[in-house]
Amino acid sequence: MNLNIEERAMLDGKRGKANRKAMEILVALGTIYGAERMVPVTSVQIAGVSYENLGEAGLEFLTEMAENGGKVRLLTTLNPAGMDIENWQSLGISAEFAENQKRVLDAFAKMEVVTTCTCTPYLSGNLPHFGEHIAWAESSAVCFANAVIGARTNREGGPSALAAALTGCTPEYGMHLDQERQPQVRVHIKARLETENGAPGTHLFGALGRFIGEKLSASGLKPVPLIQGIERATLEELKSFCASLATYGGTALFHMPGITPEASTVTYPSEFLEVTQSDLQAAIQSLNDDDPEEVDFVSLGCPHLSLSEIARIAKRLEGKRVVKEFWITTSRPNKQIADRIGYTQMIETSGAKFAVDTCCVVAPIKGRFHKLATDSAKACYYAYAKNKFKTVFKSFDQILDEALGRGGI
Ligand code: F3S
């Protein structure tokens, strides 16, 4: 790879041990993927934050980077941790886990990472601009950044995202290159994506992401899709779609004419796929386990909730009592705004719990519940893959009904 003077100095150890290690990681990655040079980045988001996923080996790596003088050079935030940093006890997290999770966050803080733990950094102050090169790691956020914002990022691993933060650059390959951002398949949506009451259809977009993702993944090529036939989509629907498409298809970018910024500049491919109403219904069906077991866990916020979603929950729960364990997952900055507006009180008085900085997938809750009700196709995937939970998949409003004991399951 061609390195500039500063990048070479880092690789030669002239900027300290942590920067040397970081540059070694990036050069190795760039060499594997045939990058010719590094490109400067303006924003980083690091995944692999939950102690449950990191373990002692991951924590050791972070501690070593921090002790060797690693300091981030640009705005860097984190993916969800394994617990609510302030309120872990009420979520049933053990003191031992909490201690280890805090050691992870301390190591990041020592490197001057902003320890806001969220998979929707773009809703909490880490919002890149169109065309900027960034290094993000959370798959749903990577897809949102590339497709909806028009920033440019590969899906980074935890170490390569940290390396980008410490050095300020990333190898120029994949999503950083114009030619890699061209669509290879055209997908025409014939299914209806509106909910009956006109509320955002997060679950419908999630089911759509599952169907398209699985189809693309089956082709073995992970092509960039150009998706036609959708006239409008809310921010919440797009974040749900991105999470699902990335989970089921490993997709990091799509284009949607009239909705995403690069759709009008790309060349339309001839290869064609159609999504019918019955395809969408089948995808919804496949996310619902049909055993008679009772739902014992309800969660909204995968990906982390926006403020308007929190407002919707608060208004529905005001003056009522939930009858199930109900986690509402979002970022700390959004929760703090909810505190000030009064949404938190409306929600918590109902018996529902905020699970801030974390989510129902990365928290260590295996064995605690049997059946999860959610509007998130991504959460369904990991609820089973990671925790062996059965799933009920419904609209946002129906999930609230479920928490209030009106699910009819
Ligand atoms: Fe975010 Fe957890 Fe879902 S990290 S995208 S809420 S699985």
XYZ file of C-alpha atoms and ligand atoms in Angstrom:
416
model
C 0.000 0.000 0.000
C 1.108 3.566 -0.609
C 1.289 5.319 2.758
C 1.780 9.051 3.287
C 4.450 10.425 5.641
C 2.221 10.454 8.714
C 0.822 6.957 8.048
C 4.376 5.664 7.546
C 5.469 7.313 10.817
C 2.639 5.547 12.640
C 3.579 2.198 11.105
C 7.213 2.747 12.087
C 6.211 3.287 15.716
C 7.030 7.005 15.784
C 3.555 7.829 17.161
C 3.590 5.274 19.956
C 2.869 1.583 20.337
C -0.932 1.779 20.083
C -0.783 3.692 16.814
C 1.749 1.259 15.432
C -0.553 -1.667 16.245
C -3.529 0.210 14.756
C -1.670 0.945 11.519
C -0.517 -2.681 11.288
C -4.168 -3.786 11.489
C -5.215 -1.346 8.749
C -2.318 -2.193 6.425
C -3.035 -5.929 6.823
C -6.708 -5.318 6.007
C -5.888 -3.060 3.059
C -3.435 -5.614 1.678
C -6.007 -8.432 1.870
C -8.606 -6.347 0.022
C -6.223 -4.801 -2.506
C -6.480 -1.188 -1.280
C -3.916 1.136 -2.872
C -3.957 3.733 -0.112
C -5.626 4.987 3.055
C -8.477 7.468 3.050
C -9.110 9.936 5.931
C -12.271 9.279 7.971
C -14.513 11.788 9.764
C -16.519 9.509 12.059
C -16.052 6.145 13.770
C -18.473 3.771 15.466
C -16.997 0.764 17.279
C -18.797 -2.569 17.832
C -17.812 -5.398 20.161
C -18.592 -3.474 23.337
C -20.597 -5.986 25.355
C -18.339 -7.863 27.757
C -20.354 -10.961 26.859
C -19.013 -10.848 23.289
C -15.574 -9.457 24.102
C -14.588 -11.684 27.008
C -11.244 -11.308 28.783
C -9.226 -11.566 25.556
C -11.060 -8.622 23.980
C -10.817 -6.581 27.163
C -7.087 -7.285 27.346
C -6.612 -5.966 23.786
C -8.487 -2.739 24.631
C -6.626 -2.243 27.905
C -3.309 -2.720 26.159
C -4.199 -0.172 23.449
C -5.273 2.315 26.140
C -2.158 1.756 28.260
C 0.061 2.101 25.202
C -1.130 5.646 24.689
C -3.982 5.102 22.223
C -6.106 8.263 21.803
C -8.816 8.676 19.188
C -8.282 11.441 16.633
C -11.943 12.042 15.719
C -15.520 11.635 16.915
C -15.909 8.000 17.951
C -18.912 6.380 19.620
C -19.756 2.827 20.672
C -22.284 0.134 19.828
C -24.582 -1.053 22.658
C -22.959 -2.521 25.755
C -24.167 -5.565 27.666
C -26.129 -3.515 30.185
C -27.717 -0.206 31.062
C -24.730 1.620 32.493
C -26.780 3.436 35.165
C -29.638 1.055 35.736
C -28.204 -2.432 35.289
C -29.560 -3.800 38.566
C -33.219 -3.374 37.642
C -32.580 -5.369 34.447
C -31.271 -8.282 36.495
C -27.616 -7.989 35.441
C -25.122 -9.550 37.867
C -22.628 -7.414 39.784
C -19.768 -9.453 38.324
C -20.869 -8.779 34.744
C -21.397 -5.078 35.563
C -17.871 -4.836 36.927
C -16.383 -6.346 33.776
C -18.561 -4.198 31.504
C -17.364 -1.084 33.334
C -13.741 -2.133 32.763
C -14.477 -2.265 29.026
C -16.016 1.204 29.047
C -13.153 2.589 31.148
C -10.648 1.342 28.556
C -12.599 3.097 25.779
C -12.927 6.276 27.879
C -9.168 6.292 28.474
C -8.740 6.412 24.695
C -11.159 9.393 24.643
C -13.943 7.500 22.905
C -17.377 9.063 23.557
C -18.971 6.244 25.541
C -22.453 6.724 24.112
C -23.455 3.135 23.409
C -25.932 2.953 20.540
C -26.554 1.235 17.229
C -28.221 4.417 15.917
C -25.318 6.866 16.331
C -26.883 9.010 13.602
C -29.727 9.813 16.048
C -27.381 10.770 18.873
C -24.809 13.231 17.616
C -22.595 11.019 15.447
C -24.061 12.008 12.083
C -21.738 12.088 9.074
C -22.471 14.045 5.923
C -23.154 12.810 2.371
C -19.985 11.553 0.678
C -17.844 11.471 3.829
C -15.605 8.467 4.431
C -16.280 6.926 7.821
C -15.494 3.677 9.679
C -18.542 2.170 11.338
C -18.971 -1.344 12.646
C -22.626 -2.004 13.535
C -24.185 -3.671 10.476
C -27.552 -1.854 10.611
C -25.838 1.513 11.049
C -23.385 0.729 8.237
C -26.294 0.066 5.883
C -28.092 3.237 7.059
C -24.928 5.340 6.658
C -24.192 4.087 3.143
C -27.728 3.952 1.782
C -29.737 6.633 3.573
C -27.055 9.201 4.422
C -24.762 8.535 1.472
C -21.630 8.387 3.625
C -19.105 5.655 2.788
C -18.135 2.820 5.089
C -17.292 -0.855 4.975
C -18.580 -2.967 7.804
C -15.659 -2.704 10.187
C -14.776 -5.208 12.875
C -14.171 -3.951 16.420
C -10.343 -3.806 16.080
C -10.356 -2.178 12.622
C -12.871 0.480 13.732
C -10.723 1.260 16.771
C -7.643 1.360 14.525
C -9.402 3.883 12.247
C -10.257 6.020 15.279
C -6.658 6.029 16.531
C -5.078 6.755 13.149
C -7.822 8.824 11.494
C -7.861 6.692 8.336
C -9.074 3.440 6.784
C -7.999 1.440 3.719
C -9.706 2.586 0.527
C -11.594 -0.446 -0.789
C -15.180 -1.730 -0.989
C -17.848 0.857 -0.133
C -15.283 3.694 -0.311
C -15.008 3.246 -4.088
C -17.532 4.593 -6.640
C -17.572 1.400 -8.708
C -18.423 -0.779 -5.683
C -21.493 1.348 -4.981
C -23.212 0.512 -8.271
C -26.280 -1.769 -8.011
C -26.138 -5.231 -9.570
C -29.766 -6.283 -9.139
C -33.110 -4.505 -9.497
C -35.804 -5.436 -6.965
C -39.387 -4.425 -7.657
C -41.711 -4.207 -4.644
C -45.320 -5.074 -5.402
C -46.247 -5.698 -1.763
C -48.086 -3.097 0.353
C -45.952 -1.579 3.102
C -48.555 0.625 4.818
C -50.056 -0.334 8.160
C -53.815 -0.185 8.548
C -53.750 2.817 10.903
C -51.167 4.676 8.800
C -48.486 4.372 11.540
C -44.908 3.562 10.435
C -44.676 -0.065 9.369
C -41.362 -0.915 10.987
C -42.255 -4.608 11.062
C -43.293 -4.602 7.381
C -39.979 -3.048 6.342
C -38.207 -5.547 8.610
C -40.004 -8.462 6.934
C -39.193 -6.985 3.520
C -35.510 -6.760 4.524
C -35.601 -10.381 5.532
C -37.095 -11.513 2.218
C -34.737 -9.474 0.034
C -31.712 -10.199 2.231
C -32.236 -13.952 2.053
C -32.730 -13.838 -1.717
C -29.553 -11.798 -2.238
C -27.580 -13.922 0.154
C -28.704 -17.107 -1.648
C -27.080 -15.767 -4.821
C -23.755 -15.992 -2.968
C -22.617 -12.597 -4.277
C -24.146 -10.109 -1.822
C -25.067 -7.721 -4.662
C -26.051 -4.085 -4.058
C -29.820 -3.907 -4.772
C -31.710 -1.072 -6.425
C -35.180 -1.238 -4.881
C -38.107 0.163 -6.883
C -41.783 0.549 -6.045
C -41.514 2.219 -2.615
C -42.848 5.769 -2.732
C -42.116 6.848 0.820
C -40.456 5.521 3.943
C -40.016 7.070 7.382
C -36.687 7.222 9.177
C -37.910 4.478 11.517
C -38.958 2.240 8.637
C -35.581 2.727 6.971
C -33.646 1.920 10.139
C -35.700 -1.261 10.530
C -35.166 -2.170 6.864
C -31.397 -1.569 7.113
C -31.117 -3.756 10.222
C -32.990 -6.593 8.594
C -31.317 -6.387 5.173
C -27.899 -6.388 6.827
C -28.789 -9.293 9.119
C -30.317 -11.603 6.531
C -28.336 -10.536 3.485
C -25.074 -9.066 4.811
C -26.016 -6.027 2.707
C -24.113 -2.785 3.343
C -25.784 -0.592 0.697
C -29.000 -0.323 -1.311
C -30.534 2.354 -3.477
C -34.201 3.419 -3.460
C -35.229 5.940 -6.123
C -36.850 9.025 -4.584
C -35.649 8.065 -1.101
C -31.888 7.466 -1.005
C -29.429 10.078 -2.285
C -27.349 8.123 -4.803
C -30.282 6.357 -6.534
C -30.531 9.010 -9.263
C -26.842 8.727 -10.177
C -26.446 4.951 -10.562
C -26.863 2.754 -13.646
C -29.962 0.557 -13.484
C -29.086 -3.158 -13.728
C -31.079 -5.557 -15.885
C -31.197 -8.441 -13.417
C -34.592 -8.440 -11.813
C -36.347 -9.736 -8.687
C -39.965 -9.176 -7.647
C -41.464 -9.081 -4.144
C -45.193 -9.857 -4.022
C -47.738 -9.524 -1.227
C -47.557 -13.246 -0.568
C -43.725 -13.097 -0.349
C -44.081 -10.423 2.334
C -46.746 -12.432 4.188
C -44.542 -15.518 4.105
C -41.636 -13.515 5.556
C -43.876 -12.232 8.378
C -45.127 -15.739 9.031
C -41.605 -17.141 9.187
C -40.707 -14.743 12.006
C -43.562 -16.028 14.191
C -43.060 -19.283 16.078
C -46.326 -21.128 16.048
C -46.006 -22.989 19.343
C -48.577 -22.136 22.032
C -46.041 -20.845 24.582
C -46.895 -17.522 26.277
C -44.854 -14.414 25.529
C -42.813 -13.598 28.653
C -40.587 -10.848 27.246
C -41.478 -7.811 25.144
C -39.021 -5.374 23.626
C -39.109 -2.388 21.283
C -35.947 -0.656 20.119
C -33.998 -2.814 17.689
C -32.363 -0.730 16.297
C -32.436 1.778 19.158
C -35.594 3.890 19.295
C -35.899 7.387 17.912
C -37.478 10.111 20.035
C -40.723 9.941 18.093
C -40.960 6.200 18.770
C -40.407 6.856 22.493
C -43.177 9.472 22.341
C -45.511 6.927 20.724
C -44.821 4.421 23.488
C -45.283 7.024 26.234
C -48.645 8.127 24.874
C -49.894 4.529 24.565
C -48.743 3.506 28.047
C -49.837 6.623 29.924
C -52.176 5.696 32.746
C -51.937 1.936 32.010
C -50.018 -1.029 33.484
C -47.929 -3.464 31.477
C -48.270 -7.137 32.409
C -45.068 -8.465 30.830
C -41.368 -7.728 31.266
C -41.043 -4.905 28.716
C -37.689 -3.395 27.697
C -37.512 -0.132 25.795
C -34.063 0.207 24.284
C -32.509 3.459 23.181
C -29.422 5.638 23.513
C -28.519 7.634 26.630
C -28.936 11.032 24.878
C -32.472 10.098 23.712
C -33.369 8.828 27.183
C -32.152 12.098 28.708
C -34.413 14.076 26.395
C -37.279 11.695 27.258
C -36.580 12.402 30.960
C -36.920 16.136 30.433
C -40.077 15.946 28.332
C -41.784 13.599 30.823
C -41.944 10.518 28.582
C -39.751 8.521 30.966
C -42.158 9.014 33.835
C -45.163 8.067 31.679
C -43.375 4.894 30.566
C -41.886 3.846 33.884
C -45.128 4.433 35.807
C -46.684 1.754 33.594
C -44.101 -0.778 34.794
C -42.143 -0.827 31.506
C -38.360 -0.526 31.812
C -35.882 1.540 29.881
C -32.858 -0.549 28.907
C -30.525 2.236 27.836
C -27.029 1.700 26.300
C -27.932 -1.949 25.617
C -30.535 -4.145 23.914
C -32.383 -7.453 24.170
C -29.709 -9.113 22.026
C -26.385 -7.985 23.517
C -27.459 -8.170 27.193
C -26.556 -11.454 28.949
C -30.120 -12.824 29.317
C -29.903 -16.333 27.890
C -32.181 -18.670 29.841
C -34.163 -15.873 31.527
C -37.023 -15.772 29.013
C -38.668 -18.159 26.556
C -40.601 -16.096 24.053
C -39.902 -12.561 22.821
C -42.476 -10.257 21.199
C -40.900 -7.603 18.957
C -41.465 -5.532 15.799
C -37.852 -6.157 14.729
C -36.919 -8.843 12.206
C -33.287 -8.483 13.289
C -34.167 -9.054 16.948
C -36.086 -12.206 15.933
C -32.982 -13.576 14.234
C -30.646 -13.013 17.173
C -33.214 -13.826 19.860
C -33.170 -17.345 18.495
C -29.562 -17.570 17.270
C -28.037 -16.212 20.473
C -30.565 -16.890 23.222
C -32.800 -19.640 21.784
C -35.911 -17.536 22.468
C -39.048 -18.218 20.462
C -40.443 -15.098 18.751
C -43.695 -13.275 18.065
C -43.327 -10.675 15.318
C -45.973 -7.951 15.018
C -46.479 -4.260 14.350
C -45.203 -1.625 16.799
C -48.743 -1.004 18.122
C -49.506 -4.702 18.453
C -46.306 -5.156 20.462
C -47.548 -2.475 22.841
C -50.837 -4.416 23.088
C -48.797 -7.500 23.906
C -47.045 -5.695 26.774
C -50.428 -4.509 28.039
C -51.822 -8.041 27.941
C -54.034 -7.664 24.913
C -51.974 -9.789 22.557
C -54.424 -12.633 22.226
C -51.572 -15.147 21.911
Fe -29.090 -2.495 17.887
Fe -29.115 -4.572 19.458
Fe -30.722 -4.475 17.391
S -27.327 -3.494 18.747
S -29.639 -3.243 15.875
S -30.765 -3.108 19.176
S -29.551 -6.225 18.041
